[in-house]
Amino acid sequence: MRPSGRDLSEMRAVSIETDVTKHAEGSCLIRMGDTHVLCTASVEERVPPFIKGSGLGWVTAEYGMLPRSTSSRMRREATSGKQGGRTVEIQRLIGRSLRAGVDRVAMGERQITVDCDVIQADGGTRCAAITGGWVALKLAVDKLIKAGDLTSDPLISPVAAVSCGIYAGQPVLDLDYPEDSEAGVDGNFILRGDGQLIEVQMSAEGSVFSRDQMSTLMDLAEQGVSALVTAQKAAVA
Amino acid sequence: MRPSGRDLSEMRAVSIETDVTKHAEGSCLIRMGDTHVLCTASVEERVPPFIKGSGLGWVTAEYGMLPRSTSSRMRREATSGKQGGRTVEIQRLIGRSLRAGVDRVAMGERQITVDCDVIQADGGTRCAAITGGWVALKLAVDKLIKAGDLTSDPLISPVAAVSCGIYAGQPVLDLDYPEDSEAGVDGNFILRGDGQLIEVQMSAEGSVFSRDQMSTLMDLAEQGVSALVTAQKAAVA
Amino acid sequence: MRPSGRDLSEMRAVSIETDVTKHAEGSCLIRMGDTHVLCTASVEERVPPFIKGSGLGWVTAEYGMLPRSTSSRMRREATSGKQGGRTVEIQRLIGRSLRAGVDRVAMGERQITVDCDVIQADGGTRCAAITGGWVALKLAVDKLIKAGDLTSDPLISPVAAVSCGIYAGQPVLDLDYPEDSEAGVDGNFILRGDGQLIEVQMSAEGSVFSRDQMSTLMDLAEQGVSALVTAQKAAVA
Amino acid sequence: MRPSGRDLSEMRAVSIETDVTKHAEGSCLIRMGDTHVLCTASVEERVPPFIKGSGLGWVTAEYGMLPRSTSSRMRREATSGKQGGRTVEIQRLIGRSLRAGVDRVAMGERQITVDCDVIQADGGTRCAAITGGWVALKLAVDKLIKAGDLTSDPLISPVAAVSCGIYAGQPVLDLDYPEDSEAGVDGNFILRGDGQLIEVQMSAEGSVFSRDQMSTLMDLAEQGVSALVTAQKAAVA
Amino acid sequence: MRPSGRDLSEMRAVSIETDVTKHAEGSCLIRMGDTHVLCTASVEERVPPFIKGSGLGWVTAEYGMLPRSTSSRMRREATSGKQGGRTVEIQRLIGRSLRAGVDRVAMGERQITVDCDVIQADGGTRCAAITGGWVALKLAVDKLIKAGDLTSDPLISPVAAVSCGIYAGQPVLDLDYPEDSEAGVDGNFILRGDGQLIEVQMSAEGSVFSRDQMSTLMDLAEQGVSALVTAQKAAVA
Amino acid sequence: MRPSGRDLSEMRAVSIETDVTKHAEGSCLIRMGDTHVLCTASVEERVPPFIKGSGLGWVTAEYGMLPRSTSSRMRREATSGKQGGRTVEIQRLIGRSLRAGVDRVAMGERQITVDCDVIQADGGTRCAAITGGWVALKLAVDKLIKAGDLTSDPLISPVAAVSCGIYAGQPVLDLDYPEDSEAGVDGNFILRGDGQLIEVQMSAEGSVFSRDQMSTLMDLAEQGVSALVTAQKAAVA
């Protein structure tokens, strides 16, 4: 029933290739089917003004799409003079989600910026960005630990995300673009590896949903994130 | 236990004063305790380019805060040269939520813009904006019906929103600013008058939550929205 | 002869409601007929760089119109990326006018920002903003005096403003929108309560005027400002 | 008493050199003492959208200062990303003033843009821009008449401007920069060659003035503009 | 003598991987040593306004660097609100260079946009972008030919580019970042496969050069481009 | 054969008028035929952050065109909100070129900004800006020497620039606008007075060129710059 022929609860093939760029402290290329996102983590020994002197660390994120990551060419945000509303929403979500997996005291007063750039898009780019972003973050943290700049690991638990939605009346896991553009209801579920919830964003464009449906989607999300965390752990091992 | 002395499931006093400005087709001033939002609905007999000729209507929203609606003065967005990320997120949410209550075929090819301007802020401004925005929208639609420009009511059901969160370890309904700034977990729940869900945004900044907690918050939200819908119906009667 | 039926030298009903928002140090809602402007005064214990260390205070102003304060919806300046020329002109005028009523030495090295936001427009918004802005300023100053932060009152005399113009060949006081949009000649007169002039802006769009006409308009303005000062004094009493 | 040694009612030397650039339909370099402004008039056979089809013409103006026209280098507005408030105010004034001397029906549906660029500044640049701008406008109109594109002269009367102020307690005509930066009260007076007033902008920064003082300044302004109109007529003859 | 141990006239290893993204009509990832640039070509059946109706085609280019393509993280241009001067210079150069290899009549009235995004930078990114950009362009054109949308090949000859400079007093071919940041004199040479020159940009920052040196660098450039053209032909075969 | 009737190797008449504005430390108006550029040099006793404390000086440049310097009126860059790509390219070139003639150690830690504003354009404005810019720079430096702020002259050699191109198949020197707009190949050559090359920018829009042609253009450029340096020396004598 799904355009891709997948089962309702079947995710796309996931691959996480690490250390894909030589400059970043941590990096990976995550592929969720045809959605490919390059994630890098950059460490700086300074923090934003609002936490200066607090002893706390900060994790933030930026998100972008290459102009031809999509089916028809998008305008480059640098030429339109600002980041669009969707971009801003997504990068705030990525940063907030990753911070939920970090002990900011243990991290010390430094900042890690996670850049997530979509090379090729086929639905679910923000979820892939969070999942891959955590891997880049972890690799950068491991480098700090190895160098003796950190004495304990500030990462509490992996952070991963997956989308679920109602497609053609059925609850489905990990929507690709053909599904995403048709689904009246869909959401993003960000969880930690220990099963705790970080963020739930269920949204209906031109539609509505019931609590029962929401519950079913939550079940799918827990199952999906569990598989993603396994892939993350393998990647950083 | 709550700073305001309210019970865990007690909302702030709600008042909705209608027809507060003479120019707008629909308007109201909604007060949720000390949060005051002026909502106006403006009808235009044209639609955005992407639906031109489709026969469908469009509802969109804009959101703003007066510089001294807050405890310390905020910079005016018009002088900083752009709307901030938070503003953009909120106005996209308001528009999306209101559209979920509209039959866009019945609405005909016209646009209604709902402006929500925060006069005084004390937490929960986006929820107040959605709840009051629907009242302004309804009044504008009623005017179109009365004038014979619409033959049937395109509004399917009221749309209202409330925030819930975990404050001091307890699930609470309708957070005010002192609670909102302390709560590690909070969310916005947008529902229709018929009980259907439109949007759920649960988010944890520096914290996490369980499915059980989420379920409790949903219960509170359903209860809160039900009271708001009663107030909306009274206001537009 | 006037669309409103007023006499040539008759002002609209004036009302000034004070303390309309809980956060601002001073605030009022001024109504000149159907023109409604919300004015707030915000005190900061810092001054702009160009007077740092001078011991002098600073009063500045910002002005905005809610999108649907006007007959047809205006574009929100925050979305167009900048304040328009008219806005900038008006807020510079408000700041300059209010400063003319202030002893900046007595004020001490602090800044008061007066925000004037037009809730509903029907002509004469900048004059209402100055008149109401002074009330908000006065209330904020009174609070500083009461708190012992100021030992003497730095406000020399009230500042108030009124528009006059030639409508249908006749000199009229306090133009409303229907008059304003027809008048070829109109002006804004800002005076102090002691009768001294602060600013005179007479302007003719597609028309001209004589010195005699100007003199008549000055007479009307003096009369109008005198009434406004009475209303200001009553409001802050 | 004046820094320049001029009498109270003595203007600076005026010179108007015409046809200073080969591309513009009309152009002049006006010198009011050490204030030098290059004015060009550009004719276009199209009008702004808001008067399209009305049969009326439009005159508009833009104003700029070269970065080193001033004593210390100013930031170039093109690099700061926008025109400052002062620039916007001035160019609106120039356009409005010039339009007051134009029969827009006789002008026909075309636009003339007057650019006023300050090459060297020593006070009174906006007045010099208006006075020189009218000369450029007149030369462009003469070219249209000569080419048969206009059958009658749409210029009703010359438009010229001069500043006056209270310097060291004395009313003075045509303030230069040392006077302008000291004067608590000063104003710009724009008149037509037939003696009619177009715009009066009296302003006090940190000061006030009386009606008597205003009257004296008006006398000076009438005298100054009269001399400027003579210079304009000689230039375009 | 070179940091990399290369001979003076030795280029870095070149690889060109084609069809690296599924959406673009043509794409490649070009690697010049550690400089990696993703190039995509997007075909649109419309042209910019200035050639509409001329029957001519247009090739244009955009250039960007991922924030962590460099040794320390760069600010994302989308967040700084505009493309920097260097970016604009480079993308204009890429577009101009590629157009020099195109018969715009044979191309027909359509536009091809070549996006060059630097994934990893180590000097010479603009040259890699031109060389790889031509490959993406060629693949897109081949697709148009195959689909019957073009009846003849509008690409006259390959276009490729290489940098040369004076490093430590010696003329060197294909500078990497350590050389580039030290070289007082360097340049970019864009040639066609038939040996004709398209663009020569020799520049000295804090240094100068002689005609003899320039001639030697030209020899190196011809040799380098010849090798690049061989790689391009192999890639598109 | 040339539209102007000049010989292939004949430059336009050059004139350099110095000290044309009273505020700038150095200034000139350079005329290359009908191309007129006003150049000013502004000295500041501070340097950009990136060389603070290095003891080195900095020379930078900005470039602008008056709106009606061209045949049809151009949009003012201050109103379009940013400098266009061409402007940025040109001002970077001017700054880089002038720095190549400066001993930045001898200059001391100060900055000189050279502003080049095109009053009238007829081709070759960037070359005129460099040639005139050097004169303004020299005059400012001479003033610093005279005042004892500099003990030795940091200017190594004059810097001048000329354009050459292939027009109607022939190599020509110093292209004017009619030639420039037709030439498929043209370039800018910046040299020092001692014959050393600073920058060569040969570019072909829709065309190509051979090494032989390039060599001929270099010969012309050397001849042209030699004449310009003579004019510069006369101007600053």
mmCIF file with all atom_site columns, N, CA and C in Angstrom, chain C residues 200 202 211 214, chain D residues 93 97 126-127 130-131 159-165 172-173 175 185-192 196-203 209 213-222 224-225 228:
data_model
loop_
_atom_site.group_PDB
_atom_site.id
_atom_site.type_symbol
_atom_site.label_atom_id
_atom_site.label_alt_id
_atom_site.label_comp_id
_atom_site.label_asym_id
_atom_site.label_entity_id
_atom_site.label_seq_id
_atom_site.pdbx_PDB_ins_code
_atom_site.Cartn_x
_atom_site.Cartn_y
_atom_site.Cartn_z
_atom_site.occupancy
_atom_site.B_iso_or_equiv
_atom_site.pdbx_formal_charge
_atom_site.auth_seq_id
_atom_site.auth_comp_id
_atom_site.auth_asym_id
_atom_site.auth_atom_id
_atom_site.pdbx_PDB_model_num
ATOM 1   N N  . VAL C 1 200 ? 6.908  73.107 14.704 1.00 0.00 ? 200 VAL C N  1
ATOM 2   C CA . VAL C 1 200 ? 5.818  73.452 13.792 1.00 0.00 ? 200 VAL C CA 1
ATOM 3   C C  . VAL C 1 200 ? 6.132  72.783 12.467 1.00 0.00 ? 200 VAL C C  1
ATOM 4   N N  . MET C 1 202 ? 4.311  72.614 9.026  1.00 0.00 ? 202 MET C N  1
ATOM 5   C CA . MET C 1 202 ? 3.214  72.919 8.104  1.00 0.00 ? 202 MET C CA 1
ATOM 6   C C  . MET C 1 202 ? 3.619  72.399 6.739  1.00 0.00 ? 202 MET C C  1
ATOM 7   N N  . ARG C 1 211 ? 0.879  83.344 4.745  1.00 0.00 ? 211 ARG C N  1
ATOM 8   C CA . ARG C 1 211 ? 1.249  83.618 6.136  1.00 0.00 ? 211 ARG C CA 1
ATOM 9   C C  . ARG C 1 211 ? 0.029  83.877 7.006  1.00 0.00 ? 211 ARG C C  1
ATOM 10  N N  . MET C 1 214 ? -1.432 80.648 7.963  1.00 0.00 ? 214 MET C N  1
ATOM 11  C CA . MET C 1 214 ? -0.582 80.011 8.963  1.00 0.00 ? 214 MET C CA 1
ATOM 12  C C  . MET C 1 214 ? -0.857 80.578 10.348 1.00 0.00 ? 214 MET C C  1
ATOM 13  N N  . LEU D 1 93  ? 10.828 65.186 1.902  1.00 0.00 ? 93  LEU D N  1
ATOM 14  C CA . LEU D 1 93  ? 10.601 66.636 1.896  1.00 0.00 ? 93  LEU D CA 1
ATOM 15  C C  . LEU D 1 93  ? 10.903 67.249 0.528  1.00 0.00 ? 93  LEU D C  1
ATOM 16  N N  . SER D 1 97  ? 8.060  69.039 -1.735 1.00 0.00 ? 97  SER D N  1
ATOM 17  C CA . SER D 1 97  ? 8.222  70.472 -2.014 1.00 0.00 ? 97  SER D CA 1
ATOM 18  C C  . SER D 1 97  ? 8.186  70.740 -3.513 1.00 0.00 ? 97  SER D C  1
ATOM 19  N N  . ARG D 1 126 ? 19.688 70.200 2.749  1.00 0.00 ? 126 ARG D N  1
ATOM 20  C CA . ARG D 1 126 ? 18.350 69.898 2.223  1.00 0.00 ? 126 ARG D CA 1
ATOM 21  C C  . ARG D 1 126 ? 17.762 71.120 1.505  1.00 0.00 ? 126 ARG D C  1
ATOM 22  N N  . CYS D 1 127 ? 18.051 72.309 2.034  1.00 0.00 ? 127 CYS D N  1
ATOM 23  C CA . CYS D 1 127 ? 17.553 73.517 1.356  1.00 0.00 ? 127 CYS D CA 1
ATOM 24  C C  . CYS D 1 127 ? 18.259 73.698 0.015  1.00 0.00 ? 127 CYS D C  1
ATOM 25  N N  . ILE D 1 130 ? 16.736 71.331 -2.491 1.00 0.00 ? 130 ILE D N  1
ATOM 26  C CA . ILE D 1 130 ? 15.437 71.751 -3.045 1.00 0.00 ? 130 ILE D CA 1
ATOM 27  C C  . ILE D 1 130 ? 15.645 72.850 -4.085 1.00 0.00 ? 130 ILE D C  1
ATOM 28  N N  . THR D 1 131 ? 16.457 73.828 -3.738 1.00 0.00 ? 131 THR D N  1
ATOM 29  C CA . THR D 1 131 ? 16.673 74.957 -4.642 1.00 0.00 ? 131 THR D CA 1
ATOM 30  C C  . THR D 1 131 ? 17.354 74.501 -5.937 1.00 0.00 ? 131 THR D C  1
ATOM 31  N N  . VAL D 1 159 ? 10.510 76.871 -6.907 1.00 0.00 ? 159 VAL D N  1
ATOM 32  C CA . VAL D 1 159 ? 10.451 76.418 -5.527 1.00 0.00 ? 159 VAL D CA 1
ATOM 33  C C  . VAL D 1 159 ? 11.862 76.535 -4.946 1.00 0.00 ? 159 VAL D C  1
ATOM 34  N N  . ALA D 1 160 ? 11.960 77.197 -3.812 1.00 0.00 ? 160 ALA D N  1
ATOM 35  C CA . ALA D 1 160 ? 13.276 77.351 -3.202 1.00 0.00 ? 160 ALA D CA 1
ATOM 36  C C  . ALA D 1 160 ? 13.146 77.260 -1.694 1.00 0.00 ? 160 ALA D C  1
ATOM 37  N N  . ALA D 1 161 ? 14.274 77.006 -1.031 1.00 0.00 ? 161 ALA D N  1
ATOM 38  C CA . ALA D 1 161 ? 14.242 76.773 0.412  1.00 0.00 ? 161 ALA D CA 1
ATOM 39  C C  . ALA D 1 161 ? 15.452 77.374 1.089  1.00 0.00 ? 161 ALA D C  1
ATOM 40  N N  . VAL D 1 162 ? 15.230 77.795 2.313  1.00 0.00 ? 162 VAL D N  1
ATOM 41  C CA . VAL D 1 162 ? 16.341 78.338 3.087  1.00 0.00 ? 162 VAL D CA 1
ATOM 42  C C  . VAL D 1 162 ? 16.119 77.969 4.552  1.00 0.00 ? 162 VAL D C  1
ATOM 43  N N  . SER D 1 163 ? 17.221 77.867 5.305  1.00 0.00 ? 163 SER D N  1
ATOM 44  C CA . SER D 1 163 ? 17.090 77.601 6.732  1.00 0.00 ? 163 SER D CA 1
ATOM 45  C C  . SER D 1 163 ? 17.265 78.896 7.514  1.00 0.00 ? 163 SER D C  1
ATOM 46  N N  . CYS D 1 164 ? 16.583 78.973 8.644  1.00 0.00 ? 164 CYS D N  1
ATOM 47  C CA . CYS D 1 164 ? 16.739 80.097 9.568  1.00 0.00 ? 164 CYS D CA 1
ATOM 48  C C  . CYS D 1 164 ? 16.775 79.502 10.972 1.00 0.00 ? 164 CYS D C  1
ATOM 49  N N  . GLY D 1 165 ? 17.309 80.218 11.914 1.00 0.00 ? 165 GLY D N  1
ATOM 50  C CA . GLY D 1 165 ? 17.351 79.689 13.270 1.00 0.00 ? 165 GLY D CA 1
ATOM 51  C C  . GLY D 1 165 ? 17.724 80.749 14.280 1.00 0.00 ? 165 GLY D C  1
ATOM 52  N N  . VAL D 1 172 ? 18.962 84.244 12.724 1.00 0.00 ? 172 VAL D N  1
ATOM 53  C CA . VAL D 1 172 ? 19.915 84.332 11.613 1.00 0.00 ? 172 VAL D CA 1
ATOM 54  C C  . VAL D 1 172 ? 19.382 83.603 10.390 1.00 0.00 ? 172 VAL D C  1
ATOM 55  N N  . LEU D 1 173 ? 19.845 84.041 9.228  1.00 0.00 ? 173 LEU D N  1
ATOM 56  C CA . LEU D 1 173 ? 19.421 83.485 7.945  1.00 0.00 ? 173 LEU D CA 1
ATOM 57  C C  . LEU D 1 173 ? 20.516 82.574 7.395  1.00 0.00 ? 173 LEU D C  1
ATOM 58  N N  . LEU D 1 175 ? 21.830 79.180 7.928  1.00 0.00 ? 175 LEU D N  1
ATOM 59  C CA . LEU D 1 175 ? 22.830 78.682 8.879  1.00 0.00 ? 175 LEU D CA 1
ATOM 60  C C  . LEU D 1 175 ? 23.884 77.801 8.200  1.00 0.00 ? 175 LEU D C  1
ATOM 61  N N  . VAL D 1 185 ? 17.260 76.165 18.101 1.00 0.00 ? 185 VAL D N  1
ATOM 62  C CA . VAL D 1 185 ? 16.038 76.296 17.312 1.00 0.00 ? 185 VAL D CA 1
ATOM 63  C C  . VAL D 1 185 ? 16.424 76.561 15.873 1.00 0.00 ? 185 VAL D C  1
ATOM 64  N N  . ASP D 1 186 ? 15.933 75.756 14.969 1.00 0.00 ? 186 ASP D N  1
ATOM 65  C CA . ASP D 1 186 ? 16.129 76.124 13.568 1.00 0.00 ? 186 ASP D CA 1
ATOM 66  C C  . ASP D 1 186 ? 15.035 75.512 12.731 1.00 0.00 ? 186 ASP D C  1
ATOM 67  N N  . GLY D 1 187 ? 14.945 75.988 11.504 1.00 0.00 ? 187 GLY D N  1
ATOM 68  C CA . GLY D 1 187 ? 13.850 75.539 10.677 1.00 0.00 ? 187 GLY D CA 1
ATOM 69  C C  . GLY D 1 187 ? 14.180 75.675 9.215  1.00 0.00 ? 187 GLY D C  1
ATOM 70  N N  . ASN D 1 188 ? 13.379 74.994 8.431  1.00 0.00 ? 188 ASN D N  1
ATOM 71  C CA . ASN D 1 188 ? 13.509 75.067 6.984  1.00 0.00 ? 188 ASN D CA 1
ATOM 72  C C  . ASN D 1 188 ? 12.222 75.645 6.440  1.00 0.00 ? 188 ASN D C  1
ATOM 73  N N  . PHE D 1 189 ? 12.376 76.590 5.538  1.00 0.00 ? 189 PHE D N  1
ATOM 74  C CA . PHE D 1 189 ? 11.215 77.260 4.967  1.00 0.00 ? 189 PHE D CA 1
ATOM 75  C C  . PHE D 1 189 ? 11.255 77.055 3.465  1.00 0.00 ? 189 PHE D C  1
ATOM 76  N N  . ILE D 1 190 ? 10.207 76.437 2.957  1.00 0.00 ? 190 ILE D N  1
ATOM 77  C CA . ILE D 1 190 ? 10.145 76.200 1.512  1.00 0.00 ? 190 ILE D CA 1
ATOM 78  C C  . ILE D 1 190 ? 9.019  77.058 0.956  1.00 0.00 ? 190 ILE D C  1
ATOM 79  N N  . LEU D 1 191 ? 9.374  77.895 -0.005 1.00 0.00 ? 191 LEU D N  1
ATOM 80  C CA . LEU D 1 191 ? 8.384  78.808 -0.579 1.00 0.00 ? 191 LEU D CA 1
ATOM 81  C C  . LEU D 1 191 ? 8.406  78.702 -2.093 1.00 0.00 ? 191 LEU D C  1
ATOM 82  N N  . ARG D 1 192 ? 7.343  79.194 -2.683 1.00 0.00 ? 192 ARG D N  1
ATOM 83  C CA . ARG D 1 192 ? 7.306  79.314 -4.135 1.00 0.00 ? 192 ARG D CA 1
ATOM 84  C C  . ARG D 1 192 ? 7.753  80.719 -4.513 1.00 0.00 ? 192 ARG D C  1
ATOM 85  N N  . GLN D 1 196 ? 4.037  82.179 -1.921 1.00 0.00 ? 196 GLN D N  1
ATOM 86  C CA . GLN D 1 196 ? 3.217  81.228 -1.174 1.00 0.00 ? 196 GLN D CA 1
ATOM 87  C C  . GLN D 1 196 ? 4.116  80.256 -0.404 1.00 0.00 ? 196 GLN D C  1
ATOM 88  N N  . LEU D 1 197 ? 3.628  79.813 0.741  1.00 0.00 ? 197 LEU D N  1
ATOM 89  C CA . LEU D 1 197 ? 4.368  78.864 1.554  1.00 0.00 ? 197 LEU D CA 1
ATOM 90  C C  . LEU D 1 197 ? 4.064  77.434 1.118  1.00 0.00 ? 197 LEU D C  1
ATOM 91  N N  . ILE D 1 198 ? 5.049  76.588 1.117  1.00 0.00 ? 198 ILE D N  1
ATOM 92  C CA . ILE D 1 198 ? 4.863  75.172 0.801  1.00 0.00 ? 198 ILE D CA 1
ATOM 93  C C  . ILE D 1 198 ? 5.061  74.326 2.050  1.00 0.00 ? 198 ILE D C  1
ATOM 94  N N  . GLU D 1 199 ? 6.081  74.661 2.792  1.00 0.00 ? 199 GLU D N  1
ATOM 95  C CA . GLU D 1 199 ? 6.363  73.861 3.976  1.00 0.00 ? 199 GLU D CA 1
ATOM 96  C C  . GLU D 1 199 ? 7.138  74.714 4.973  1.00 0.00 ? 199 GLU D C  1
ATOM 97  N N  . VAL D 1 200 ? 6.782  74.560 6.231  1.00 0.00 ? 200 VAL D N  1
ATOM 98  C CA . VAL D 1 200 ? 7.513  75.219 7.308  1.00 0.00 ? 200 VAL D CA 1
ATOM 99  C C  . VAL D 1 200 ? 7.842  74.142 8.332  1.00 0.00 ? 200 VAL D C  1
ATOM 100 N N  . GLN D 1 201 ? 9.103  73.987 8.633  1.00 0.00 ? 201 GLN D N  1
ATOM 101 C CA . GLN D 1 201 ? 9.519  72.995 9.628  1.00 0.00 ? 201 GLN D CA 1
ATOM 102 C C  . GLN D 1 201 ? 10.364 73.679 10.676 1.00 0.00 ? 201 GLN D C  1
ATOM 103 N N  . MET D 1 202 ? 9.734  74.113 11.742 1.00 0.00 ? 202 MET D N  1
ATOM 104 C CA . MET D 1 202 ? 10.478 74.738 12.831 1.00 0.00 ? 202 MET D CA 1
ATOM 105 C C  . MET D 1 202 ? 10.644 73.707 13.924 1.00 0.00 ? 202 MET D C  1
ATOM 106 N N  . SER D 1 203 ? 11.839 73.589 14.394 1.00 0.00 ? 203 SER D N  1
ATOM 107 C CA . SER D 1 203 ? 12.105 72.521 15.339 1.00 0.00 ? 203 SER D CA 1
ATOM 108 C C  . SER D 1 203 ? 13.100 72.999 16.388 1.00 0.00 ? 203 SER D C  1
ATOM 109 N N  . PHE D 1 209 ? 10.687 77.984 21.418 1.00 0.00 ? 209 PHE D N  1
ATOM 110 C CA . PHE D 1 209 ? 10.674 79.311 20.793 1.00 0.00 ? 209 PHE D CA 1
ATOM 111 C C  . PHE D 1 209 ? 9.276  79.905 20.904 1.00 0.00 ? 209 PHE D C  1
ATOM 112 N N  . GLN D 1 213 ? 9.369  85.045 17.795 1.00 0.00 ? 213 GLN D N  1
ATOM 113 C CA . GLN D 1 213 ? 10.605 84.588 17.149 1.00 0.00 ? 213 GLN D CA 1
ATOM 114 C C  . GLN D 1 213 ? 10.298 83.929 15.816 1.00 0.00 ? 213 GLN D C  1
ATOM 115 N N  . MET D 1 214 ? 9.247  83.147 15.818 1.00 0.00 ? 214 MET D N  1
ATOM 116 C CA . MET D 1 214 ? 8.869  82.468 14.592 1.00 0.00 ? 214 MET D CA 1
ATOM 117 C C  . MET D 1 214 ? 8.559  83.468 13.488 1.00 0.00 ? 214 MET D C  1
ATOM 118 N N  . SER D 1 215 ? 7.893  84.525 13.853 1.00 0.00 ? 215 SER D N  1
ATOM 119 C CA . SER D 1 215 ? 7.526  85.546 12.878 1.00 0.00 ? 215 SER D CA 1
ATOM 120 C C  . SER D 1 215 ? 8.767  86.220 12.286 1.00 0.00 ? 215 SER D C  1
ATOM 121 N N  . THR D 1 216 ? 9.733  86.510 13.140 1.00 0.00 ? 216 THR D N  1
ATOM 122 C CA . THR D 1 216 ? 10.979 87.108 12.652 1.00 0.00 ? 216 THR D CA 1
ATOM 123 C C  . THR D 1 216 ? 11.701 86.176 11.683 1.00 0.00 ? 216 THR D C  1
ATOM 124 N N  . LEU D 1 217 ? 11.726 84.897 12.019 1.00 0.00 ? 217 LEU D N  1
ATOM 125 C CA . LEU D 1 217 ? 12.397 83.935 11.140 1.00 0.00 ? 217 LEU D CA 1
ATOM 126 C C  . LEU D 1 217 ? 11.692 83.842 9.791  1.00 0.00 ? 217 LEU D C  1
ATOM 127 N N  . MET D 1 218 ? 10.374 83.938 9.830  1.00 0.00 ? 218 MET D N  1
ATOM 128 C CA . MET D 1 218 ? 9.612  83.918 8.578  1.00 0.00 ? 218 MET D CA 1
ATOM 129 C C  . MET D 1 218 ? 10.013 85.099 7.687  1.00 0.00 ? 218 MET D C  1
ATOM 130 N N  . ASP D 1 219 ? 10.174 86.262 8.311  1.00 0.00 ? 219 ASP D N  1
ATOM 131 C CA . ASP D 1 219 ? 10.593 87.438 7.535  1.00 0.00 ? 219 ASP D CA 1
ATOM 132 C C  . ASP D 1 219 ? 11.936 87.180 6.861  1.00 0.00 ? 219 ASP D C  1
ATOM 133 N N  . LEU D 1 220 ? 12.871 86.652 7.642  1.00 0.00 ? 220 LEU D N  1
ATOM 134 C CA . LEU D 1 220 ? 14.188 86.344 7.077  1.00 0.00 ? 220 LEU D CA 1
ATOM 135 C C  . LEU D 1 220 ? 14.073 85.348 5.928  1.00 0.00 ? 220 LEU D C  1
ATOM 136 N N  . ALA D 1 221 ? 13.234 84.337 6.134  1.00 0.00 ? 221 ALA D N  1
ATOM 137 C CA . ALA D 1 221 ? 13.107 83.288 5.128  1.00 0.00 ? 221 ALA D CA 1
ATOM 138 C C  . ALA D 1 221 ? 12.552 83.863 3.821  1.00 0.00 ? 221 ALA D C  1
ATOM 139 N N  . GLU D 1 222 ? 11.562 84.726 3.913  1.00 0.00 ? 222 GLU D N  1
ATOM 140 C CA . GLU D 1 222 ? 10.985 85.309 2.699  1.00 0.00 ? 222 GLU D CA 1
ATOM 141 C C  . GLU D 1 222 ? 12.033 86.088 1.921  1.00 0.00 ? 222 GLU D C  1
ATOM 142 N N  . GLY D 1 224 ? 15.316 85.580 2.089  1.00 0.00 ? 224 GLY D N  1
ATOM 143 C CA . GLY D 1 224 ? 16.307 84.652 1.540  1.00 0.00 ? 224 GLY D CA 1
ATOM 144 C C  . GLY D 1 224 ? 15.805 83.944 0.294  1.00 0.00 ? 224 GLY D C  1
ATOM 145 N N  . VAL D 1 225 ? 14.576 83.455 0.354  1.00 0.00 ? 225 VAL D N  1
ATOM 146 C CA . VAL D 1 225 ? 14.040 82.725 -0.793 1.00 0.00 ? 225 VAL D CA 1
ATOM 147 C C  . VAL D 1 225 ? 13.937 83.641 -2.001 1.00 0.00 ? 225 VAL D C  1
ATOM 148 N N  . LEU D 1 228 ? 17.142 83.611 -3.678 1.00 0.00 ? 228 LEU D N  1
ATOM 149 C CA . LEU D 1 228 ? 17.411 82.311 -4.320 1.00 0.00 ? 228 LEU D CA 1
ATOM 150 C C  . LEU D 1 228 ? 16.646 82.178 -5.629 1.00 0.00 ? 228 LEU D C  1
#
